[in-house]
Amino acid sequence: MPDFKINTTDEIDAAYNTLQATFRAGTTRPLAWRKHQLNQLVLMLRENIESIVQGFSVDLRKPPAEVLTGEIGPVVRRAIQSAAQLDAWASDESPQVREWQRTWSPTILKRPKGVVLVISPWNYPIFLSLQPVIGAISAGCPAVLKPSEIGPGVSSVLADLFPKYLDPSAYRIINGGVPETTHLLKLKWDHITYTGNGTVARIVARAAAEHLTPLTLELGGKSPVIIDANTTDLKIAAKRVLWGKTLNAGQICVAPDYALILRSAQDAFVEAIKEAAVELRLDGALASDSYSSIISDGHYMRLRSLMTKSLGNVVVGGSTDDAKRRITPTVYRDVKEGDSLLEGEIFGPLLPIVPVDDIRQAIEYINAHPHPLVLYAFTEDAELKQALRDETKSGGLHFNDVVQHMSIDTLPFSGVGESGYGSQALKYTYDEYTQLRSSVDIPLASSVDRDEPRLSARYPPYTPATTQVMAVRAGAIEAPAAAL
Ligand code: NAD
């Protein structure tokens, strides 16, 4: 395993200056060069699966199956698709214009914004770091990637691999913590993408505001899951929800955070949860290779404290292993407003069940809290589905399963309000780093198109006749009948 090496401020400044020079030289602009870098990114992952899995085992003891399907797979897929679609994305567009403006060659040029800073978190360190990098490469932007210091295993593997595969004059890893990120944020970037929590997002947004730098914020929050026991299959719902809490030990921004269910159906749902827990062998989770650990002592102690303080009743799980930082997926029933589990985002394998008296109360509860990254509902009730579409707000809306929307490459992934802004995946990421530059080229006095004579009405002094011509052209008044 490579060592986790923190970069100095001199190294940060040198990297920044190199990337700025590379952008000014136009190195990153040719589409063939961008496609080559995307192919290199694919090779970097496919040729180093073992060391990447090793990095994950240091940080999270993450099962290789989850590394392959949730980290390496989506990045490889999306890099390949981006390379294949790049010609179409990057081609100029001719917008529809009014008849008399056709000779002006109105064009939308796709231009790289410039040098990008990507700050990523520890929980999906390959996927969340490299998805923005794919977008930056595709858009023709150099990028500095600052992975999380909380996951030094994967961050050091990335620092080792980047210069072996990607052009180091355009793509650099900077490793470090708060001081290094603070230094990075003092520099003027052309776009910043930050993925993480809302508190640090505000620090990043304030730093970006100093330079008017555009920003993408991929944040989290408490994603609810409504269980409509009247129309759903409780066994399947329980199994799917519980799976969402076991994946990466619940350390996933789109994990179902808490469940809302009719009070009268809580007993039946709890029974279904208990059955699902047996099926998923949760009693062996502390020792199993199929479950991840909690990332750090700090996060482990945070979750332990939530467990100690909660007044909910444990229905499955509850056991912990301090040495391995493991927590068995744990479900609580009868959790009430004000409980420790309902304060902030849980970001761990704990699921509170919150009983409500009717489904309207569930909608009101969701609307009384910050807009979540995703809203889940297990229901076959068409009216309830429509009410959730129309009356609630969230980054995504997902019926009858959890997390699976992440596997659809062509859906935009984004938050709203407290869960962030800007979009990811394929062209959506490309668009984040692309400036739409408007261009016109107006003929001076073509005899055929007569642009100058046609424009003559705009020049002062204005007369009633020229004012009328301009007003008709602007759409302010209708053309007089004689002119038709
Ligand atoms: P983290 O602690 O790794 O922090 C993320 C990044 O912020 C790191 O690179 C870190 O160095 C940097 N950072 C931390 N403190 C900083 C400071 N004071 N100034 C500047 N930079 C600083 O990750 P985290 O925040 O614990 O990540 C978990 C959160 O991210 C959760 O809220 C989760 O929901 C959210 N998340 C969102 C998405 C998404 O795509 N919407 C994906 C994953 C995680």
XYZ file of C-alpha atoms and ligand atoms in Angstrom:
528
model
C 0.000 0.000 0.000
C 1.357 3.470 -0.833
C 1.760 5.844 2.151
C -0.752 8.618 2.702
C 1.299 11.704 1.911
C -0.058 15.161 2.641
C 0.835 17.773 0.048
C 2.573 20.997 1.068
C 1.225 24.429 0.195
C 4.148 24.868 -2.222
C 3.119 21.661 -4.004
C -0.487 22.874 -4.128
C 0.556 26.213 -5.642
C 2.852 24.494 -8.147
C 0.068 22.111 -9.220
C -2.359 25.007 -9.569
C 0.070 27.007 -11.721
C 0.810 23.978 -13.918
C -2.884 23.325 -14.542
C -3.564 26.982 -15.334
C -0.693 26.964 -17.858
C -1.964 23.724 -19.387
C -5.421 25.207 -19.843
C -4.061 28.400 -21.381
C -1.938 26.315 -23.779
C -5.095 24.546 -25.007
C -3.747 21.068 -24.241
C -7.061 19.798 -22.831
C -9.251 21.036 -25.686
C -8.905 18.502 -28.553
C -11.631 15.878 -28.336
C -9.167 13.103 -29.199
C -7.004 14.099 -26.207
C -10.054 14.092 -23.900
C -11.118 10.634 -25.149
C -7.614 9.334 -24.546
C -7.689 10.578 -20.932
C -11.097 8.945 -20.428
C -9.743 5.662 -21.768
C -6.750 6.009 -19.449
C -9.116 6.481 -16.510
C -10.841 3.228 -17.457
C -7.473 1.447 -17.658
C -6.397 2.954 -14.336
C -9.363 1.303 -12.617
C -9.459 -1.991 -14.496
C -5.728 -2.650 -14.158
C -5.628 -1.867 -10.434
C -8.702 -3.519 -8.982
C -6.626 -5.365 -6.398
C -4.917 -2.294 -4.946
C -8.183 -0.348 -4.967
C -9.953 -3.159 -3.086
C -6.996 -3.169 -0.686
C -7.410 0.590 -0.118
C -11.069 0.014 0.714
C -10.239 -2.759 3.143
C -7.940 -0.355 5.027
C -10.594 2.378 5.269
C -13.924 0.580 5.527
C -13.345 -3.174 5.290
C -15.686 -2.778 2.347
C -16.696 -6.051 0.653
C -15.029 -6.389 -2.789
C -18.493 -7.033 -4.296
C -19.544 -3.518 -3.263
C -16.268 -2.006 -4.513
C -16.779 -3.580 -7.932
C -20.478 -2.755 -8.294
C -20.787 0.571 -6.477
C -17.416 2.201 -7.149
C -15.371 0.835 -10.049
C -18.262 -0.326 -12.263
C -20.188 2.952 -12.517
C -17.035 5.009 -13.128
C -15.786 2.675 -15.866
C -19.237 2.581 -17.487
C -19.690 6.318 -17.405
C -16.172 7.074 -18.639
C -16.708 4.750 -21.616
C -20.113 6.272 -22.365
C -18.739 9.810 -22.044
C -15.986 9.070 -24.557
C -18.553 7.576 -26.947
C -20.941 10.529 -26.677
C -18.400 13.346 -26.499
C -18.578 14.328 -30.174
C -22.307 14.897 -29.899
C -22.092 16.785 -26.582
C -19.289 19.070 -27.741
C -20.680 19.963 -31.158
C -21.911 23.499 -31.810
C -25.652 24.065 -31.762
C -27.695 26.356 -34.002
C -30.696 27.656 -32.076
C -34.054 28.495 -33.642
C -34.187 32.207 -34.464
C -36.628 34.651 -35.972
C -36.673 34.727 -39.772
C -34.830 38.056 -40.189
C -31.959 36.878 -37.903
C -31.137 33.738 -39.912
C -28.199 35.336 -41.720
C -26.457 36.046 -38.410
C -25.123 32.486 -37.899
C -26.362 32.269 -34.287
C -24.346 29.475 -32.620
C -23.975 27.972 -29.156
C -20.314 27.072 -28.629
C -19.424 24.533 -25.913
C -16.341 25.841 -24.178
C -14.480 24.428 -21.142
C -14.932 26.713 -18.133
C -11.283 26.324 -17.081
C -9.515 24.700 -14.144
C -11.793 22.750 -11.790
C -11.441 21.852 -8.105
C -13.174 18.659 -6.915
C -13.451 18.061 -3.152
C -14.775 14.614 -2.354
C -15.804 12.589 0.725
C -14.741 9.233 2.107
C -17.932 7.212 1.786
C -17.807 6.422 -1.972
C -14.282 7.710 -2.613
C -13.812 6.293 -6.124
C -17.269 6.991 -7.510
C -17.695 10.436 -5.938
C -14.151 11.540 -6.785
C -13.968 10.253 -10.328
C -17.472 11.019 -11.592
C -16.689 14.777 -11.475
C -13.244 14.072 -12.977
C -14.932 12.287 -15.918
C -17.037 15.417 -16.430
C -13.996 17.699 -16.228
C -12.024 15.618 -18.750
C -15.035 15.442 -21.085
C -15.550 19.191 -20.913
C -11.851 19.887 -21.635
C -11.069 21.188 -18.141
C -7.944 20.376 -16.102
C -8.798 19.372 -12.526
C -7.368 19.081 -9.048
C -9.003 16.321 -7.020
C -8.884 16.585 -3.215
C -10.033 13.216 -1.835
C -10.986 12.789 1.816
C -8.288 12.464 4.451
C -10.747 10.361 6.475
C -10.242 7.519 3.986
C -6.430 7.538 3.584
C -6.338 4.011 2.081
C -8.188 4.891 -1.120
C -6.868 8.482 -1.214
C -3.262 7.250 -1.246
C -4.027 4.656 -3.957
C -5.533 7.444 -6.091
C -2.453 9.647 -5.524
C -0.238 6.766 -6.608
C -2.250 5.874 -9.732
C -3.175 9.291 -11.138
C 0.246 10.267 -12.532
C 0.747 6.766 -13.979
C -2.353 7.001 -16.163
C -3.531 10.614 -16.542
C -1.600 13.569 -17.958
C -0.044 15.133 -14.825
C 0.017 18.530 -16.458
C -3.804 18.446 -16.334
C -4.972 16.073 -13.572
C -3.580 16.090 -10.055
C -4.462 14.648 -6.675
C -3.867 16.877 -3.676
C -4.062 14.983 -0.404
C -4.632 16.660 2.916
C -7.180 17.767 5.461
C -8.707 21.061 6.529
C -5.518 23.228 6.241
C -4.753 21.962 2.727
C -8.392 22.331 1.600
C -8.507 25.819 3.110
C -5.418 26.709 1.090
C -6.945 25.252 -2.082
C -10.103 27.292 -1.490
C -8.146 30.560 -1.393
C -7.151 30.028 -5.037
C -9.325 31.169 -7.916
C -10.952 28.208 -9.692
C -13.264 28.215 -12.677
C -15.645 25.722 -11.042
C -15.717 23.884 -7.705
C -17.577 20.636 -7.034
C -17.964 19.747 -3.380
C -19.536 16.519 -2.136
C -20.034 16.202 1.606
C -21.943 17.737 4.475
C -23.892 21.003 4.630
C -21.674 22.661 7.239
C -18.508 22.400 5.131
C -20.580 23.211 2.018
C -21.210 26.648 3.509
C -17.437 27.161 4.017
C -16.829 26.135 0.394
C -19.650 28.379 -0.861
C -18.269 31.385 1.039
C -14.772 30.783 -0.410
C -16.210 30.383 -3.918
C -18.158 33.632 -3.519
C -14.880 35.547 -3.028
C -13.979 34.789 -6.666
C -17.569 34.429 -7.987
C -16.665 30.828 -8.762
C -19.596 28.644 -9.881
C -20.293 25.715 -7.617
C -21.831 22.262 -7.607
C -22.861 21.028 -4.154
C -23.691 17.364 -3.663
C -24.931 17.134 -0.082
C -26.955 14.763 2.054
C -29.653 14.945 4.691
C -32.360 12.716 6.071
C -33.996 10.736 3.239
C -37.364 9.387 4.425
C -39.068 6.179 3.369
C -42.858 5.965 3.547
C -44.260 2.460 4.001
C -47.866 2.345 2.791
C -48.869 -0.956 4.407
C -52.299 -0.853 2.726
C -50.907 -1.399 -0.764
C -47.318 -2.659 -0.493
C -45.847 -6.102 0.131
C -44.395 -5.587 3.600
C -41.941 -8.495 3.328
C -40.346 -7.152 0.175
C -40.435 -3.582 1.488
C -38.729 -4.605 4.755
C -36.022 -6.551 2.933
C -35.300 -3.747 0.491
C -35.211 -1.039 3.171
C -32.947 -3.125 5.388
C -30.630 -3.787 2.440
C -30.364 -0.019 1.948
C -29.112 0.244 5.526
C -26.563 -2.582 5.200
C -24.928 -1.258 2.025
C -21.626 0.415 3.033
C -22.990 0.074 6.620
C -25.569 2.750 5.870
C -22.813 5.280 5.075
C -24.389 6.374 1.828
C -25.992 9.704 1.065
C -29.081 8.002 -0.405
C -29.593 5.481 2.426
C -33.151 5.479 3.748
C -32.685 7.518 6.943
C -35.987 6.836 8.722
C -39.274 5.031 7.989
C -42.748 6.541 8.306
C -45.614 4.057 8.692
C -49.218 4.038 9.933
C -49.254 3.300 13.656
C -51.724 0.426 13.042
C -49.295 -1.267 10.616
C -46.117 -0.898 12.680
C -46.367 -4.370 14.303
C -46.683 -6.099 10.921
C -43.747 -4.102 9.485
C -41.594 -4.940 12.510
C -42.350 -8.651 11.994
C -41.325 -8.309 8.334
C -38.102 -6.523 9.399
C -37.283 -9.365 11.801
C -37.783 -11.948 9.025
C -35.636 -9.926 6.627
C -32.905 -9.634 9.268
C -32.766 -13.441 9.501
C -32.634 -13.770 5.721
C -29.793 -11.224 5.454
C -27.958 -12.945 8.353
C -27.710 -9.714 10.297
C -26.962 -11.572 13.522
C -23.560 -12.456 12.018
C -22.868 -8.948 10.663
C -20.103 -8.152 13.163
C -17.933 -10.961 11.792
C -19.209 -11.124 8.216
C -17.202 -10.265 5.079
C -20.402 -8.924 3.539
C -20.643 -5.870 5.785
C -18.508 -2.746 5.992
C -17.119 -1.108 9.122
C -17.716 2.462 10.216
C -15.089 4.719 8.654
C -13.460 6.269 11.748
C -13.454 6.268 15.537
C -15.152 9.668 15.449
C -18.070 8.465 13.303
C -18.277 5.203 15.267
C -18.542 7.083 18.582
C -21.109 9.460 17.050
C -23.311 6.493 16.084
C -22.798 4.776 19.444
C -23.932 7.959 21.155
C -27.098 8.114 18.981
C -27.824 4.510 19.980
C -27.328 5.221 23.685
C -29.506 8.316 23.648
C -32.382 6.972 21.524
C -35.632 6.269 23.360
C -36.841 4.021 20.520
C -37.205 0.265 21.129
C -34.665 -1.962 19.353
C -36.384 -4.635 17.243
C -33.315 -6.073 15.472
C -29.574 -5.562 15.839
C -28.027 -3.431 18.573
C -24.657 -5.184 18.881
C -21.324 -3.466 18.287
C -17.620 -4.282 17.998
C -15.335 -1.419 19.065
C -12.151 -2.971 17.680
C -13.609 -3.434 14.191
C -15.815 -0.300 14.401
C -18.775 -2.509 13.429
C -22.449 -1.973 14.217
C -25.086 -4.569 13.374
C -27.856 -2.943 11.309
C -30.263 -1.854 14.029
C -33.950 -0.990 13.697
C -35.901 0.992 16.316
C -39.695 1.171 16.652
C -41.910 3.872 18.173
C -39.385 6.624 17.593
C -40.824 10.047 18.388
C -40.008 13.606 17.335
C -37.090 14.883 19.439
C -35.326 11.475 19.519
C -31.551 11.447 18.916
C -32.115 9.398 15.725
C -34.301 12.118 14.225
C -31.922 15.040 14.783
C -29.310 14.977 12.003
C -28.529 12.632 9.104
C -27.758 9.210 10.644
C -25.192 8.112 8.033
C -24.856 4.649 9.565
C -26.705 1.319 9.892
C -29.494 2.586 12.196
C -33.137 2.811 11.094
C -35.775 4.512 13.241
C -39.429 3.678 12.513
C -41.676 6.686 13.127
C -45.391 5.824 13.432
C -47.926 8.332 12.039
C -51.700 8.485 12.362
C -52.435 8.957 8.658
C -50.537 9.339 5.423
C -51.171 13.132 5.329
C -49.212 13.357 8.565
C -46.276 11.614 6.845
C -46.338 14.170 4.008
C -46.572 17.034 6.490
C -43.657 15.622 8.489
C -41.492 15.471 5.352
C -42.480 18.979 4.297
C -41.700 20.363 7.752
C -38.061 19.256 7.386
C -35.261 20.248 4.932
C -35.675 18.914 1.392
C -34.069 15.442 1.321
C -31.689 14.075 -1.303
C -34.249 11.372 -2.111
C -37.759 10.520 -0.991
C -38.678 6.826 -0.958
C -42.181 5.375 -0.804
C -43.357 1.779 -0.933
C -46.872 2.090 -2.315
C -49.070 0.960 -5.180
C -51.581 3.725 -4.480
C -51.657 5.952 -7.585
C -53.154 8.862 -5.654
C -50.433 8.735 -3.005
C -47.755 8.563 -5.696
C -49.224 11.638 -7.359
C -49.498 13.492 -4.044
C -45.819 12.786 -3.367
C -44.860 13.994 -6.856
C -46.910 17.202 -6.497
C -46.752 18.105 -2.838
C -43.221 17.304 -1.717
C -39.733 18.395 -2.787
C -36.579 16.239 -2.881
C -33.556 15.637 -5.111
C -35.008 12.323 -6.324
C -38.292 10.428 -5.917
C -38.040 6.663 -5.774
C -40.955 4.234 -5.491
C -40.816 0.664 -4.206
C -37.078 0.175 -3.733
C -34.102 2.120 -2.406
C -30.762 3.316 -3.857
C -31.429 1.737 -7.287
C -31.928 5.077 -9.042
C -28.145 5.505 -8.676
C -27.600 2.653 -11.122
C -29.431 4.408 -13.974
C -26.656 6.283 -15.750
C -28.950 8.611 -17.674
C -30.939 10.094 -14.767
C -29.658 13.406 -13.375
C -28.472 13.045 -9.785
C -28.845 16.178 -7.712
C -30.104 17.626 -4.484
C -32.419 20.539 -3.843
C -32.269 23.073 -1.022
C -30.288 21.631 1.886
C -29.367 18.538 -0.180
C -27.428 20.658 -2.677
C -27.539 21.975 -6.235
C -26.113 21.142 -9.662
C -26.391 17.777 -11.402
C -24.227 14.739 -12.035
C -23.855 11.854 -14.450
C -22.712 11.803 -18.055
C -23.858 14.917 -19.950
C -25.192 16.494 -16.747
C -21.658 16.473 -15.302
C -20.207 17.610 -18.642
C -22.653 20.532 -18.619
C -21.534 21.608 -15.119
C -18.036 22.342 -16.477
C -19.048 23.690 -19.868
C -19.718 27.302 -20.694
C -22.422 27.854 -23.296
C -20.832 30.644 -25.280
C -23.207 32.529 -27.553
C -21.861 33.619 -30.893
C -23.291 35.619 -33.805
C -21.688 36.830 -37.022
C -23.795 39.527 -38.661
C -23.056 40.264 -42.313
C -22.115 43.879 -42.947
C -24.003 44.609 -46.141
C -24.644 41.521 -48.137
C -26.569 42.384 -51.279
C -28.499 39.145 -50.976
C -29.393 39.402 -47.309
C -29.399 43.153 -47.024
C -28.468 43.157 -43.317
C -27.406 46.783 -43.096
C -30.503 48.131 -44.884
C -32.628 45.820 -42.778
C -31.029 47.206 -39.596
C -31.321 50.827 -40.664
C -34.460 51.462 -38.608
C -32.541 51.054 -35.349
C -30.334 54.118 -35.813
C -31.337 57.465 -34.343
C -32.926 59.834 -34.891
C -36.063 57.749 -34.351
C -39.140 58.619 -36.377
C -42.717 57.334 -36.028
C -42.086 55.051 -39.033
C -38.800 53.539 -37.742
C -40.268 53.177 -34.228
C -43.159 51.224 -35.703
C -40.813 48.931 -37.671
C -38.709 48.252 -34.570
C -41.755 47.754 -32.348
C -43.208 45.199 -34.769
C -39.867 43.407 -35.003
C -39.500 43.368 -31.200
C -42.964 41.867 -30.840
C -44.300 44.823 -28.843
C -47.077 45.532 -31.352
C -48.682 43.570 -34.154
C -47.768 44.370 -37.739
C -50.238 46.836 -39.268
C -52.614 45.139 -41.731
C -51.045 46.913 -44.737
C -47.622 45.460 -43.933
C -48.864 41.857 -43.904
P -15.607 14.293 4.620
O -15.466 14.480 6.078
O -14.703 13.378 3.891
O -15.557 15.746 3.973
C -15.670 15.940 2.583
C -14.530 16.800 2.117
O -14.574 18.065 2.767
C -13.156 16.203 2.426
O -12.371 16.210 1.260
C -12.616 17.098 3.521
O -11.210 17.218 3.492
C -13.278 18.420 3.236
N -13.389 19.241 4.425
C -13.724 18.810 5.665
N -13.737 19.864 6.521
C -13.410 20.966 5.799
C -13.255 22.362 6.110
N -13.454 22.821 7.334
N -12.932 23.188 5.105
C -12.739 22.734 3.862
N -12.866 21.419 3.506
C -13.188 20.556 4.466
O -17.050 13.789 4.253
P -18.426 14.053 4.997
O -18.801 15.495 4.922
O -18.461 13.369 6.303
O -19.350 13.227 3.977
C -20.569 12.764 4.369
C -21.666 13.721 3.933
O -21.645 13.858 2.525
C -23.046 13.226 4.279
O -23.845 14.309 4.670
C -23.547 12.652 2.968
O -24.944 12.603 2.857
C -22.936 13.598 1.993
N -22.774 12.958 0.691
C -23.469 13.452 -0.366
C -23.357 12.828 -1.603
C -24.096 13.316 -2.825
O -23.709 12.920 -3.915
N -25.116 14.147 -2.692
C -22.534 11.728 -1.732
C -21.835 11.268 -0.624
C -21.943 11.899 0.585
